[in-house]
Each structure stands twice: as structure tokens, then as C-alpha cells.
Coordinates of N, CA and C in Angstrom, one line a residue:
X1347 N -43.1 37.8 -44.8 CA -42.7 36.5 -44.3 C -43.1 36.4 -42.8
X1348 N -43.9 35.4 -42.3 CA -44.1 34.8 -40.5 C -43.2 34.5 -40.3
X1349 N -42.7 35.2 -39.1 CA -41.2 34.3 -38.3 C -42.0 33.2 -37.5
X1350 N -41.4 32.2 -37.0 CA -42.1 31.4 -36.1 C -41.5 31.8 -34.5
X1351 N -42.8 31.6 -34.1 CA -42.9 31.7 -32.6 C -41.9 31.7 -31.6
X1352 N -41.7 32.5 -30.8 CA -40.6 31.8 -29.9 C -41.2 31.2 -29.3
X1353 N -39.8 29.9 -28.2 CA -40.7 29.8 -27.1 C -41.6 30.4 -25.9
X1354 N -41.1 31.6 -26.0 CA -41.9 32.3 -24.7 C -43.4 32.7 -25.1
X1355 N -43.6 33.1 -26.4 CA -44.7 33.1 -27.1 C -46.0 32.0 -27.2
X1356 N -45.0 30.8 -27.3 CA -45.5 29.3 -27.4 C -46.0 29.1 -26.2
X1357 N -45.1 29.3 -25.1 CA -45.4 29.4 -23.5 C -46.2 30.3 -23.2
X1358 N -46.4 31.1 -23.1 CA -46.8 32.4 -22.5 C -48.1 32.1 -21.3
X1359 N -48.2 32.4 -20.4 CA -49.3 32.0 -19.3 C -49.5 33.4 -18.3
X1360 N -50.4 34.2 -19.4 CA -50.5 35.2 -18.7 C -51.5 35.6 -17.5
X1361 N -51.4 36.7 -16.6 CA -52.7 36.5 -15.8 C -54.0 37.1 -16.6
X1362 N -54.9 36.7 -16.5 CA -56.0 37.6 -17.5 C -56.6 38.4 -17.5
X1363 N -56.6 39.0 -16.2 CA -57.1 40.3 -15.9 C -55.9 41.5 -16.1
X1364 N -54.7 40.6 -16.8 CA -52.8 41.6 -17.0 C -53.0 42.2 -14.9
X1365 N -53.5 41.5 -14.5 CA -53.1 41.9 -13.0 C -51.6 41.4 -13.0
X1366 N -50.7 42.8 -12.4 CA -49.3 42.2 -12.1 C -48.7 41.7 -10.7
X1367 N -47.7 40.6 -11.2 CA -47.2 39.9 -10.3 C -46.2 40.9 -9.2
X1368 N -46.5 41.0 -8.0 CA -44.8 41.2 -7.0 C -43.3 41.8 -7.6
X1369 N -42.7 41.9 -7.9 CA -41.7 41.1 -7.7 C -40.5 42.2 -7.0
X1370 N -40.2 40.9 -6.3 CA -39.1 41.7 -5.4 C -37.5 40.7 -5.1
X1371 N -36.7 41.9 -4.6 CA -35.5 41.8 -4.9 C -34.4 41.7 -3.5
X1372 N -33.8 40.7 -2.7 CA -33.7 40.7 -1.5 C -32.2 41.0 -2.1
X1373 N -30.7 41.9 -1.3 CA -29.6 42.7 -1.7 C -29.1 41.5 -0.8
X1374 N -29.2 40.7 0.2 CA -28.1 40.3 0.7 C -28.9 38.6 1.0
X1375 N -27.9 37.8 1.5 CA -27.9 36.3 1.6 C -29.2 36.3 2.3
X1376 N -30.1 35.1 2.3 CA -31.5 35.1 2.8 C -31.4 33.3 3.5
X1377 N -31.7 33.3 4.6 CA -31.4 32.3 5.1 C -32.9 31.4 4.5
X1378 N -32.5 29.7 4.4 CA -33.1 29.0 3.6 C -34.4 28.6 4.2
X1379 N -34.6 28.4 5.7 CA -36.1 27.8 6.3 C -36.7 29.0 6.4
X1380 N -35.6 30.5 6.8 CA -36.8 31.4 6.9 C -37.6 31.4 5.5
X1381 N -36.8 31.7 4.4 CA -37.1 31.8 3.0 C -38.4 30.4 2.7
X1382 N -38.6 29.4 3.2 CA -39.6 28.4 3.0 C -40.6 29.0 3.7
X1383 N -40.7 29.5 5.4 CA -41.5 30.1 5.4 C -42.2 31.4 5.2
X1384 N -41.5 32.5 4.8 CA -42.1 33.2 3.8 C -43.0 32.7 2.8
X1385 N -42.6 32.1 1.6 CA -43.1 31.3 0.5 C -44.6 30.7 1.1
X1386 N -44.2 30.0 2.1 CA -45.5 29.2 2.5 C -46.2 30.3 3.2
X1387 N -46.2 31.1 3.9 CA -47.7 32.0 3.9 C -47.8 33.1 3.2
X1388 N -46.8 33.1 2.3 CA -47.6 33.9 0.9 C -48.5 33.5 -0.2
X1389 N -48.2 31.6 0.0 CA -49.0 30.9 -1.1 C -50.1 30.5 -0.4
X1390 N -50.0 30.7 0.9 CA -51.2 31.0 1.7 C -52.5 31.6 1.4
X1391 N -51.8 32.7 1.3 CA -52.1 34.1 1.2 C -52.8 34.4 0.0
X1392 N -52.1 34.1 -1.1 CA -52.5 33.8 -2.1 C -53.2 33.3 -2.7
X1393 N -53.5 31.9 -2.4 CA -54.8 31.2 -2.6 C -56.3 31.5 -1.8
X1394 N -56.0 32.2 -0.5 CA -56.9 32.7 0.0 C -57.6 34.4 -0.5
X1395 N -56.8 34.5 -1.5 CA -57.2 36.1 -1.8 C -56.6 37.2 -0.9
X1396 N -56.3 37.0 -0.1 CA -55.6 38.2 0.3 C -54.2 38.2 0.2
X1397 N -53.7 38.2 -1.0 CA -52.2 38.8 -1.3 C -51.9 38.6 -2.8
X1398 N -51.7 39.4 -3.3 CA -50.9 39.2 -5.2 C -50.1 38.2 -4.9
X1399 N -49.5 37.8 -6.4 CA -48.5 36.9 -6.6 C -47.5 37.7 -6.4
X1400 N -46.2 37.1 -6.2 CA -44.6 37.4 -6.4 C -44.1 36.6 -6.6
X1401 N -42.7 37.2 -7.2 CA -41.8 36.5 -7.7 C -40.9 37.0 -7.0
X1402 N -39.6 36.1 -6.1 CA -38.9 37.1 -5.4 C -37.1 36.1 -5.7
X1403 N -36.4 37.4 -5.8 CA -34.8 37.0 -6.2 C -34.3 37.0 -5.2
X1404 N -33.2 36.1 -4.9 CA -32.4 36.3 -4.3 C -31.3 35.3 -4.2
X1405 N -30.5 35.3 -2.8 CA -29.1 33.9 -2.7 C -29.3 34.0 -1.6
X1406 N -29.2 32.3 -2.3 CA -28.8 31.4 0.3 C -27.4 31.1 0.0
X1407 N -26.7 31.3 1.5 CA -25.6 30.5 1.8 C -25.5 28.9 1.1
X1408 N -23.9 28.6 1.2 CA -24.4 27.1 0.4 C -25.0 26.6 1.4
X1409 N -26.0 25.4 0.5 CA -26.7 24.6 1.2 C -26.8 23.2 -0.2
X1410 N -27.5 22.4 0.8 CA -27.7 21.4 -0.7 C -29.7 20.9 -0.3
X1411 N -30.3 21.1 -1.5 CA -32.0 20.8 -1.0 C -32.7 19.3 -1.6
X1412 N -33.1 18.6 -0.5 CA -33.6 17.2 -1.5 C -35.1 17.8 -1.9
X1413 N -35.6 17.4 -3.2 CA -36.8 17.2 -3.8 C -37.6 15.8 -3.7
X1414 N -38.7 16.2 -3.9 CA -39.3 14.7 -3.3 C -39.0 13.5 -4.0
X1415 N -38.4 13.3 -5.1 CA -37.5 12.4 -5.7 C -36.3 12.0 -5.0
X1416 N -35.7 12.8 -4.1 CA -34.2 12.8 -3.8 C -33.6 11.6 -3.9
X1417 N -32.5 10.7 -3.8 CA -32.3 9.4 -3.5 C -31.2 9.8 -2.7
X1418 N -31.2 8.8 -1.2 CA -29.9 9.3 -0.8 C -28.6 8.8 -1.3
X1419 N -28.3 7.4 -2.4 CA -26.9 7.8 -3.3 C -26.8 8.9 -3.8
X1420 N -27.5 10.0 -4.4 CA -27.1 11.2 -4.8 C -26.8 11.9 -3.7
X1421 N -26.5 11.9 -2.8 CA -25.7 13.0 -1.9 C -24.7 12.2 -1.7
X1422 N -23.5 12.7 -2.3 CA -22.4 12.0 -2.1 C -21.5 12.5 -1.2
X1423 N -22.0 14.0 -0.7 CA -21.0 14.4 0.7 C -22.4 14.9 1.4
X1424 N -22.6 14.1 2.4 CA -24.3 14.5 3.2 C -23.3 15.8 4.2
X1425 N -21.8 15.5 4.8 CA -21.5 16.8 5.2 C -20.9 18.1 5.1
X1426 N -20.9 18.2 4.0 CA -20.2 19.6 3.1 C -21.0 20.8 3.3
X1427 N -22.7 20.3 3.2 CA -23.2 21.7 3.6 C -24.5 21.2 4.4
X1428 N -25.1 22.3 4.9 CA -26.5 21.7 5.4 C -27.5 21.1 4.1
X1429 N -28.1 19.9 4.4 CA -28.9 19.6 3.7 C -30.2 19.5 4.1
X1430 N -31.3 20.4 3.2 CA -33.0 20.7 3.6 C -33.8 19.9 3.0
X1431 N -34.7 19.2 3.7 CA -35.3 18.6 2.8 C -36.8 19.6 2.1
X1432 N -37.0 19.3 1.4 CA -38.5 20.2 0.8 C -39.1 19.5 0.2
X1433 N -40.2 20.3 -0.2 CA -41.7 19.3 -0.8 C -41.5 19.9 -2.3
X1434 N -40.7 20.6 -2.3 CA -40.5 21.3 -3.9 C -40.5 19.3 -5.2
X1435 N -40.6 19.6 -6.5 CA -40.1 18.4 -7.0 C -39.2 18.0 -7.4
X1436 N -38.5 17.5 -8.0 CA -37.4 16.7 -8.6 C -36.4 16.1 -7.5
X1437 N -34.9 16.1 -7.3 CA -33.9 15.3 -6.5 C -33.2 16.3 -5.4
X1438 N -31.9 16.1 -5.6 CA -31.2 17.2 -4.9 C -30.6 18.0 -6.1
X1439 N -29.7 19.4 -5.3 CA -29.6 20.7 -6.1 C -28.8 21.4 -4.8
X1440 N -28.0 22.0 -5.4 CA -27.5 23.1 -4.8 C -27.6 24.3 -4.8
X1441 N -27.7 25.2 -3.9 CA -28.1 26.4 -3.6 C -26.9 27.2 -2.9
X1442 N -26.5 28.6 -3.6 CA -25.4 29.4 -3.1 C -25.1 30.4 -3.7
X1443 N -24.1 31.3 -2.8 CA -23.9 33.0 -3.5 C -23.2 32.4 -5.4
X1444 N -23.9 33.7 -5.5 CA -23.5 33.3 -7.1 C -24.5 33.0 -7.8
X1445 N -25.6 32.1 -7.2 CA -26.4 31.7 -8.2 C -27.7 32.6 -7.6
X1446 N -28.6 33.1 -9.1 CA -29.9 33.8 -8.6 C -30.9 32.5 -8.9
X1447 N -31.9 33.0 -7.5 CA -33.0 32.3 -7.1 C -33.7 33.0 -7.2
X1448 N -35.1 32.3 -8.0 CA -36.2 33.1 -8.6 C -37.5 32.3 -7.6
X1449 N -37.9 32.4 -6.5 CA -38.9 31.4 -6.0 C -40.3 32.4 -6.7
X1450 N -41.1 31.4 -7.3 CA -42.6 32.2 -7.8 C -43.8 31.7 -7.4
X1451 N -44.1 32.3 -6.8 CA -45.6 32.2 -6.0 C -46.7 33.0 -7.0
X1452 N -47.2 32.0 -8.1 CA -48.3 32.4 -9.3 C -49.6 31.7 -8.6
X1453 N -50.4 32.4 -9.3 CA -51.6 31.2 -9.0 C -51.9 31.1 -10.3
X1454 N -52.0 29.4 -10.2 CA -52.4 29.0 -11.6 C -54.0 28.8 -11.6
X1455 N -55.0 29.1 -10.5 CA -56.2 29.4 -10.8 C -56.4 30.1 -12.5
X1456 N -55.6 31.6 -12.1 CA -55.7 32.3 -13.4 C -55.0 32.1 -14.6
X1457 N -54.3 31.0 -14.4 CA -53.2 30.9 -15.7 C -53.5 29.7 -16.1
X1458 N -54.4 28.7 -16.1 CA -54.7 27.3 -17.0 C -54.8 26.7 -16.1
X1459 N -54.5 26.5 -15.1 CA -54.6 25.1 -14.0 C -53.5 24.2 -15.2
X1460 N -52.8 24.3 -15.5 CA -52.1 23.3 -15.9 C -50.7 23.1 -15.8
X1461 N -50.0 22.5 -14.8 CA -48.8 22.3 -14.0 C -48.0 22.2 -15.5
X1462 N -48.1 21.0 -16.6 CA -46.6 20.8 -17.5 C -46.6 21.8 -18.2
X1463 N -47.8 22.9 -18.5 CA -47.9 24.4 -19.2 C -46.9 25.5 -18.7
X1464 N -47.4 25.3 -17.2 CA -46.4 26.1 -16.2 C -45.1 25.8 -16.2
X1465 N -44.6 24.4 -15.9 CA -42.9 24.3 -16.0 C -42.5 24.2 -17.3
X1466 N -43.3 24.3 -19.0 CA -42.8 25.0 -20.2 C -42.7 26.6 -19.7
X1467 N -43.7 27.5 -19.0 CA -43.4 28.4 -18.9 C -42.3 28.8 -18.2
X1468 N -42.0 28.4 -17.2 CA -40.4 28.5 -16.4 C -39.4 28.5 -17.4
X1469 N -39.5 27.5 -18.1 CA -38.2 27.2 -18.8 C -38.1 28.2 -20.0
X1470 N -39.3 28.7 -21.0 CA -39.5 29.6 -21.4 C -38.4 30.8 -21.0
X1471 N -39.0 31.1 -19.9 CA -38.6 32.5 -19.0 C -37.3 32.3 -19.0
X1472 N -36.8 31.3 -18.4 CA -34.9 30.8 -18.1 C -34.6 31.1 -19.8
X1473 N -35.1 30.5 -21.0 CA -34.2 30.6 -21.9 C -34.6 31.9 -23.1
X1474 N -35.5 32.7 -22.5 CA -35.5 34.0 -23.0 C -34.7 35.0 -21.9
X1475 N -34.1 34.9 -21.1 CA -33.6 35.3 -20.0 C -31.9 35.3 -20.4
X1476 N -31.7 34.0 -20.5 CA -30.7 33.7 -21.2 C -30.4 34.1 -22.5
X1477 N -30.9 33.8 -23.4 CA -31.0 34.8 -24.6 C -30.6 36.5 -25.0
X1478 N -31.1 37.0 -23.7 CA -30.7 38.5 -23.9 C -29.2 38.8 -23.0
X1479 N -28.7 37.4 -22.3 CA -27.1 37.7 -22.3 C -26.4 37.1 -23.2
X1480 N -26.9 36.6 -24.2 CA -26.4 36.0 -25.1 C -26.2 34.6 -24.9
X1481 N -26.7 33.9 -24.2 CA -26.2 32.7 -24.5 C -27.8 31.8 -24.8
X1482 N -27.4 30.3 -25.8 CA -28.5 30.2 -25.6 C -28.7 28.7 -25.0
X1483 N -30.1 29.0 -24.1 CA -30.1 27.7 -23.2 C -31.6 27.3 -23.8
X1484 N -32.0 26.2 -24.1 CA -33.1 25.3 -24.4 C -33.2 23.7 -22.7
X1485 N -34.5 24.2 -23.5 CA -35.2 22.7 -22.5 C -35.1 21.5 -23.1
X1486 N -34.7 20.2 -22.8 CA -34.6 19.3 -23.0 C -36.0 18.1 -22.8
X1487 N -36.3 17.0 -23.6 CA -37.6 16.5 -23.7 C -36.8 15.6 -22.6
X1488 N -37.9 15.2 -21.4 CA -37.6 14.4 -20.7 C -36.6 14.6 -19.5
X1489 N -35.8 15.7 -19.6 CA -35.1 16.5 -18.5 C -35.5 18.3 -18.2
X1490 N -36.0 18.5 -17.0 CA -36.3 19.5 -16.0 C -34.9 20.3 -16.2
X1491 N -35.4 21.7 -16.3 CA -34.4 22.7 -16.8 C -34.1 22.9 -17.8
X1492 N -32.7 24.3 -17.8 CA -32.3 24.6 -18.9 C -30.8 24.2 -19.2
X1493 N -30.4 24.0 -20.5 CA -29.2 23.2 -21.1 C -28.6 24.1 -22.0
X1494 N -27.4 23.8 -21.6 CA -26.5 24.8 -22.9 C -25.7 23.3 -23.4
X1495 N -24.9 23.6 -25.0 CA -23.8 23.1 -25.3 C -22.9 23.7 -25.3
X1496 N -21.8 22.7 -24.4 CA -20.2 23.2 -24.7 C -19.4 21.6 -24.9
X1497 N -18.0 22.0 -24.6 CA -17.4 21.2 -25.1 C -16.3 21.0 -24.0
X1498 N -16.1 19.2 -24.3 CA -15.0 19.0 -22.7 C -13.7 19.5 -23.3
X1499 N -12.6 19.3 -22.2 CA -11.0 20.1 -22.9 C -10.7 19.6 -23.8
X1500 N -11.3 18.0 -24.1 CA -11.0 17.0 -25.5 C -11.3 17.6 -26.6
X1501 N -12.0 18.4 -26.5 CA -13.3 19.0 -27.6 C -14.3 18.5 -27.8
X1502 N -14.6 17.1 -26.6 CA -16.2 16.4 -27.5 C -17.4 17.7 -27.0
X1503 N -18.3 17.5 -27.8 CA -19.2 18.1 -27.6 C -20.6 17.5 -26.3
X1504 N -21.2 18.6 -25.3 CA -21.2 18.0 -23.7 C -22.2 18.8 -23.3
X1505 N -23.6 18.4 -23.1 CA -24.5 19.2 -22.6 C -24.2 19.2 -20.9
X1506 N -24.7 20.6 -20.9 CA -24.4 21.4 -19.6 C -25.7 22.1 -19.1
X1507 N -25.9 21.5 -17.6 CA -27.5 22.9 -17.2 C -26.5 23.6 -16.7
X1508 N -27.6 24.8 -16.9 CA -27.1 25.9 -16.1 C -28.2 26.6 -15.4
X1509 N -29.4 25.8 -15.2 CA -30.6 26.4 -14.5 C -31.9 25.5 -14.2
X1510 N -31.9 24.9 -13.2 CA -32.7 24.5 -12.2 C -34.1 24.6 -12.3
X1511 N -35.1 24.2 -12.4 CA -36.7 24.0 -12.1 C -36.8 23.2 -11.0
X1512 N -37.7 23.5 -9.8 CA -38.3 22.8 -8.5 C -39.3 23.5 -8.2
X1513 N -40.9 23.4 -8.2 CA -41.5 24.0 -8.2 C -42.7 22.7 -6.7
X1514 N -43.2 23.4 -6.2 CA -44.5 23.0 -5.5 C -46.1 23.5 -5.9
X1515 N -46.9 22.8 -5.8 CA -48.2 23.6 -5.8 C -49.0 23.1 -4.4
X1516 N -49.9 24.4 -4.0 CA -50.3 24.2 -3.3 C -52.0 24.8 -3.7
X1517 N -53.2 24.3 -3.6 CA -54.1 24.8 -4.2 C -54.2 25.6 -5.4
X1518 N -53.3 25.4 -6.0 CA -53.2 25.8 -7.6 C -52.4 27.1 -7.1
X1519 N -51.4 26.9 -6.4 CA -50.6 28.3 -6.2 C -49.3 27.8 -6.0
X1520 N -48.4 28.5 -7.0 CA -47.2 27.7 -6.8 C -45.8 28.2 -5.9
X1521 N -45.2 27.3 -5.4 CA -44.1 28.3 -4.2 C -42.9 27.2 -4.7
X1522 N -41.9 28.2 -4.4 CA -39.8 27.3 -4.6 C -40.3 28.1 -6.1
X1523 N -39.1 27.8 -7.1 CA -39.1 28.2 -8.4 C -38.3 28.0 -9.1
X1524 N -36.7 28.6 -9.2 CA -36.3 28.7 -10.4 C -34.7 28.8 -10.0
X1525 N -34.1 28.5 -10.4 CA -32.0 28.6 -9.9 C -31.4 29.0 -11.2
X1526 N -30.6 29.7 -11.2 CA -30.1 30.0 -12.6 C -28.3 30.5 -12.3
X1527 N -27.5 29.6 -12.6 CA -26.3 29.6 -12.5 C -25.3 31.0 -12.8
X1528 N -25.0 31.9 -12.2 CA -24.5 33.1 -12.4 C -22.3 32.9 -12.4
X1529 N -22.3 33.3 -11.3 CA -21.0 33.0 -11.0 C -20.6 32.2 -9.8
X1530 N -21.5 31.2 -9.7 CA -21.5 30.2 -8.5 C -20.0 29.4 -8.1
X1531 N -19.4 28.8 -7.2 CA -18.4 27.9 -7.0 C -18.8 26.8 -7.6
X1532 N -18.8 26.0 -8.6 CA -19.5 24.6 -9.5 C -18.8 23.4 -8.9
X1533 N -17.3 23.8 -7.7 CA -17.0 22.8 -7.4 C -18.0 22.4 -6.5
X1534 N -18.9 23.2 -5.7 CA -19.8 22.8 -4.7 C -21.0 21.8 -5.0
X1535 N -21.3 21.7 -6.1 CA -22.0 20.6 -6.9 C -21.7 19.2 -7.0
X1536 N -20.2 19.5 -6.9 CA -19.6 18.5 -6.5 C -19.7 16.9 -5.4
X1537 N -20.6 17.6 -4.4 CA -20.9 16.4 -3.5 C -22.5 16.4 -3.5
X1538 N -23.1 16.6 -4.6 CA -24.3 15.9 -5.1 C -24.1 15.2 -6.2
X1539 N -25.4 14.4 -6.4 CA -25.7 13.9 -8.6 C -26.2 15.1 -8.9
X1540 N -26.3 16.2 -9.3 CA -27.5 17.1 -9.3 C -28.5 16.9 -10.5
X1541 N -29.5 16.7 -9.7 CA -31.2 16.7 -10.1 C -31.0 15.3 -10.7
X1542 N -30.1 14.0 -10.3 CA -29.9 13.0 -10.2 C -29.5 12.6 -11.5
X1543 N -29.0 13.4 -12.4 CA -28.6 13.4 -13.9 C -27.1 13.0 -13.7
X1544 N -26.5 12.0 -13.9 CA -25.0 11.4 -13.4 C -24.7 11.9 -14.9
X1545 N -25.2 12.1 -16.0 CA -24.1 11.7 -17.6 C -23.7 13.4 -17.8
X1546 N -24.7 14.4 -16.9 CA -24.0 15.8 -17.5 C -24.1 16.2 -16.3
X1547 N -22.7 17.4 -17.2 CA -22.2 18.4 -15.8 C -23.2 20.0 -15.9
X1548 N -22.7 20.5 -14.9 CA -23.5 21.9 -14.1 C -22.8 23.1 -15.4
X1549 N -22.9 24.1 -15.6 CA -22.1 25.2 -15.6 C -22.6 26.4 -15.4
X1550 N -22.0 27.7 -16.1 CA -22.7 29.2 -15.8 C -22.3 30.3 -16.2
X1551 N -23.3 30.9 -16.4 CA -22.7 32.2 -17.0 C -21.2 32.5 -17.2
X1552 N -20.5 32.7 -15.8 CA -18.9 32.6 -15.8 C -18.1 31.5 -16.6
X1553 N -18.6 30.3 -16.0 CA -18.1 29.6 -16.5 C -17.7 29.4 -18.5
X1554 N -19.0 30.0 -18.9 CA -19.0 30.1 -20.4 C -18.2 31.3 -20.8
X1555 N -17.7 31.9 -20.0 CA -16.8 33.2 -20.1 C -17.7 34.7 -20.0
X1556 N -19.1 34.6 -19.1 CA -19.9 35.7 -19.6 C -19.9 36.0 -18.0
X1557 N -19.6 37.7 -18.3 CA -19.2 38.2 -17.0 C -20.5 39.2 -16.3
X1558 N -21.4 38.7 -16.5 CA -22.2 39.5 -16.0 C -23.1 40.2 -14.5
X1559 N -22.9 41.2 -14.6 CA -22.8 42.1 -13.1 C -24.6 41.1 -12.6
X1560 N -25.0 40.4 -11.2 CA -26.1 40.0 -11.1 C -27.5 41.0 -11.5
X1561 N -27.2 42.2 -11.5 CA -28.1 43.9 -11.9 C -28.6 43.2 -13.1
X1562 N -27.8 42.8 -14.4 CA -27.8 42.7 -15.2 C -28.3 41.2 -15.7
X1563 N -28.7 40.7 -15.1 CA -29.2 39.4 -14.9 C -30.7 39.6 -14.3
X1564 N -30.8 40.3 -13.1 CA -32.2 40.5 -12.8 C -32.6 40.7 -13.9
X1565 N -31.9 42.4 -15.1 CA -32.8 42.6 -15.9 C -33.6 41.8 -16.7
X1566 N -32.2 40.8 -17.2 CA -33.0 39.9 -18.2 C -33.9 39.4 -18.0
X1567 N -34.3 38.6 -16.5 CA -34.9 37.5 -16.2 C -36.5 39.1 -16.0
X1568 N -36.4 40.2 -15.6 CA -37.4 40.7 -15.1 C -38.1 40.6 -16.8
X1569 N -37.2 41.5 -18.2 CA -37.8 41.5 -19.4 C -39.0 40.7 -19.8
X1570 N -37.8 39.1 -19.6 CA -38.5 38.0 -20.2 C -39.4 37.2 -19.1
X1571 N -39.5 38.0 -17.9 CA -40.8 37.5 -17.0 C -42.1 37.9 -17.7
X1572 N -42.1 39.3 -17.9 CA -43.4 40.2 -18.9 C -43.6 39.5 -19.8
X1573 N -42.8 38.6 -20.3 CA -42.4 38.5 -21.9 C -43.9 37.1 -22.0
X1574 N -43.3 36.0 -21.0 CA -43.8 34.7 -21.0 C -44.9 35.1 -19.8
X1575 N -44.7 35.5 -18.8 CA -46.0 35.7 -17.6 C -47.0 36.9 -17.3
X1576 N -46.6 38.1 -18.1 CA -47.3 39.3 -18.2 C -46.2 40.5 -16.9
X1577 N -47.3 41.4 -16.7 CA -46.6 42.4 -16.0 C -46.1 42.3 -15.0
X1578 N -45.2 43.2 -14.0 CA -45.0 43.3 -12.8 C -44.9 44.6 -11.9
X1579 N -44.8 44.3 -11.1 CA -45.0 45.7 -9.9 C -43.9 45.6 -9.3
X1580 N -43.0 46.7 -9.0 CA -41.7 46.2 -7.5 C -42.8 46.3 -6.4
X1581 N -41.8 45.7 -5.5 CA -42.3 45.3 -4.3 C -41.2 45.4 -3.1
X1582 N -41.3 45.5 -2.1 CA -40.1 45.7 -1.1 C -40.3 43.9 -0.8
X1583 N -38.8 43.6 -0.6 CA -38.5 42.3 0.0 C -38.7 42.2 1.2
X1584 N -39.3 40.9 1.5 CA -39.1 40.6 3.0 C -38.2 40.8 3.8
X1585 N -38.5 42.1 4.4 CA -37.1 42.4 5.2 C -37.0 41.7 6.7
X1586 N -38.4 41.1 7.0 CA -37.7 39.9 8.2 C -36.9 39.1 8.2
X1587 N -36.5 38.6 7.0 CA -35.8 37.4 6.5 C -34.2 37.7 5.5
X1588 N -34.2 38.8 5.1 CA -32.8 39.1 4.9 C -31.9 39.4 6.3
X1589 N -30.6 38.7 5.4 CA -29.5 39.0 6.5 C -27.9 39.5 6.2

């Protein structure tokens, strides 16, 4: 019998030389402009040949980030937290301890030149990621990110993201990346639309009752990085920029 494909299989955007990506791992809160400029002269760097790709994890203090869509009705409390603006895409989005940030600086030179290939591949990665903690999150046609079903206290049944796509390119090199809801505060979402979607709410790992140590969450997400983008190498984090 053929099983059929997953999606990471379906997606998959490997580099083709299997040259591996970065990836690195920042232990404590990473403040948000330095973290933009990191990103921006490593996709620098990157496009110019002198630096591999990375993929690098970590958490900012809260903050809230507009995407070049943003609209300012969707920020419904402009002062609850700092708000950044970026060239990443979509609207606003919140960013804070609890939730892991995956920013990925690929070059899609080597991977297709094809930007909607790449954000199936993101999402890929988020719901094979998801998958090995057990829960399962799919991509939606026509909505950015990943979606779980649950159910309101009524019992109706209630789609829920629980993970973020914002991505930039810059000469076929892409920088920002990926949010994936761990055990974040969800009331902090609270004074956005987030990613300007008024009909569904946020949730996360905790929230769905899944207690998982962040260690155990890198792993997933590291598995199913190989899985959908090929290999990887550790790498020490920017230690200018932790704090």
C-alpha cells in the first residue's frame, strides 16, 4: 500500500548542495531592534556569499509588530506595549516570553526562487513541528499560519492559530520568520486584531492543556526543520544581542 505524502514531503525546499543551515539558540530575552538588526546583516551576508543561512530561536519582551498590511483599527491598545513597525508581511502580531521565535534567513536562490513554495514550506515545518507534540495544526487556504480546532465553553466548534508566518525577502534571502505559541499570556493579544483576523481567536500549546518544557519544543521544530528544509549545524547565538 502508498501512504500519501505528508505535507512536509509535499513542501519540502531543500538546499541542493544538502549544505546545512545555522541554527542557533538564544537562552534569554533578545531585545527586538537589536534582533532586526542582526537579521538584516546576516541576510546581507547572505546574499553576498559570505555567511550560511540560519535559523535562530528565541523570545522578546512583550511587544506588538505592524506588518506592511498593518491597519491602525487593529491596534486597539497602541499603549500596552511598544509597538515596531517592520517590513516583514502581513498586519500586527504579538511577540513575548512564552512564545518561540523562529526568524529564518534561507536563501531562496538555492531553494526555487519561489516565495508561496516557501511560506507552504514554513507552514509545513510549524505543522510537522506540531505534530510530534501531539497536536495537530494545518494551514488554512487563504489565511497565513497555523490553525488548530477547539471548542468555545458552549461547545461550538472554533478555529484557533496558534502560529504566526511574517516573513521578508531581500534578494532572494529571507529574514523575520516564524511565532509559535508555547505558553504565552494570550490575554496580551488582547489589544490587537491579530494578523487582522477579527472572527478567530489565538491559542497554545498550554492553552490546549499541553505542557511542554520550551527544550522540547526546540526539538520538534529542529526534527521537522531537516524534515521540510534539509540539514543543520549548531551555531552559537548572537551573543551581542542577548540579554
Amino acid at each position: 500500500m502508498t501512504l500519501a505524502p505528508t505535507l512536509a514531503t509535499q513542501a519540502r525546499l531543500p538546499h541542493p548542495d544538502a549544505r546545512p543551515a545555522g541554527w542557533a539558540v538564544s537562552p534569554t530575552l533578545v531585545d527586538y531592534t537589536r534582533a532586526v538588526e542582526v537579521m538584516e546583516r546576516r541576510a546581507t551576508a547572505i546574499a553576498d556569499g559570505e555567511a550560511g543561512e540560519l535559523v535562530w530561536l528565541l523570545e522578546h519582551p512583550p511587544l506588538y509588530t505592524a506588518g506592511v498590511s498593518a491597519r491602525q483599527a487593529d491596534l486597539l491598545e497602541p499603549d500596552r506595549f511598544p509597538v515596531f513597525q517592520t517590513g516583514r508581511g502581513g498586519r500586527y502580531t504579538y511577540h513575548g516570553p512564552g512564545q518561540r521565535v523562529a526568524y529564518a534567513m534561507l536563501d531562496l536562490r538555492a531553494r526555487g526562487r519561489d516565495v508561496h513554495a516557501f511560506v507552504r514550506g514554513l507552514e509545513a515545518w510549524l505543522s510537522e513541528a506540531l505534530a510530534r507534540l501531539g497536536v495537530v495544526g494545518e494551514a488554512r487556504e487563504g489565511r497565513v499560519g497555523v490553525w488548530v480546532e477547539t471548542r468555545d465553553a458552549d461547545g461550538a466548534p472554533r478555529e484557533r492559530k496558534i502560529a504566526a508566518i511574517g516573513v521578508k525577502l531581500r534578494r532572494w534571502v529571507s529574514f523575520h520568520g516564524i511565532s509559535l505559541n508555547v505558553a504565552p499570556n494570550l490575554g496580551h493579544f488582547d489589544g490587537i486584531v491579530p494578523c487582522g483576523i477579527a472572527d478567530y481567536g489565538v491559542t497554545s500549546l498550554a492553552d490546549l492543556g499541553i505542557s511542554a518544557p520550551m527544550a522540547d519544543v526546540d526539538a520538534a521544530l529542529l526534527s521537522a526543520f531537516v524534515e521540510v528544509f534539509g540539514p543543520v549545524i549548531s551555531e552559537a547565538a548572537p551573543q551581542a544581542i542577548t540579554g
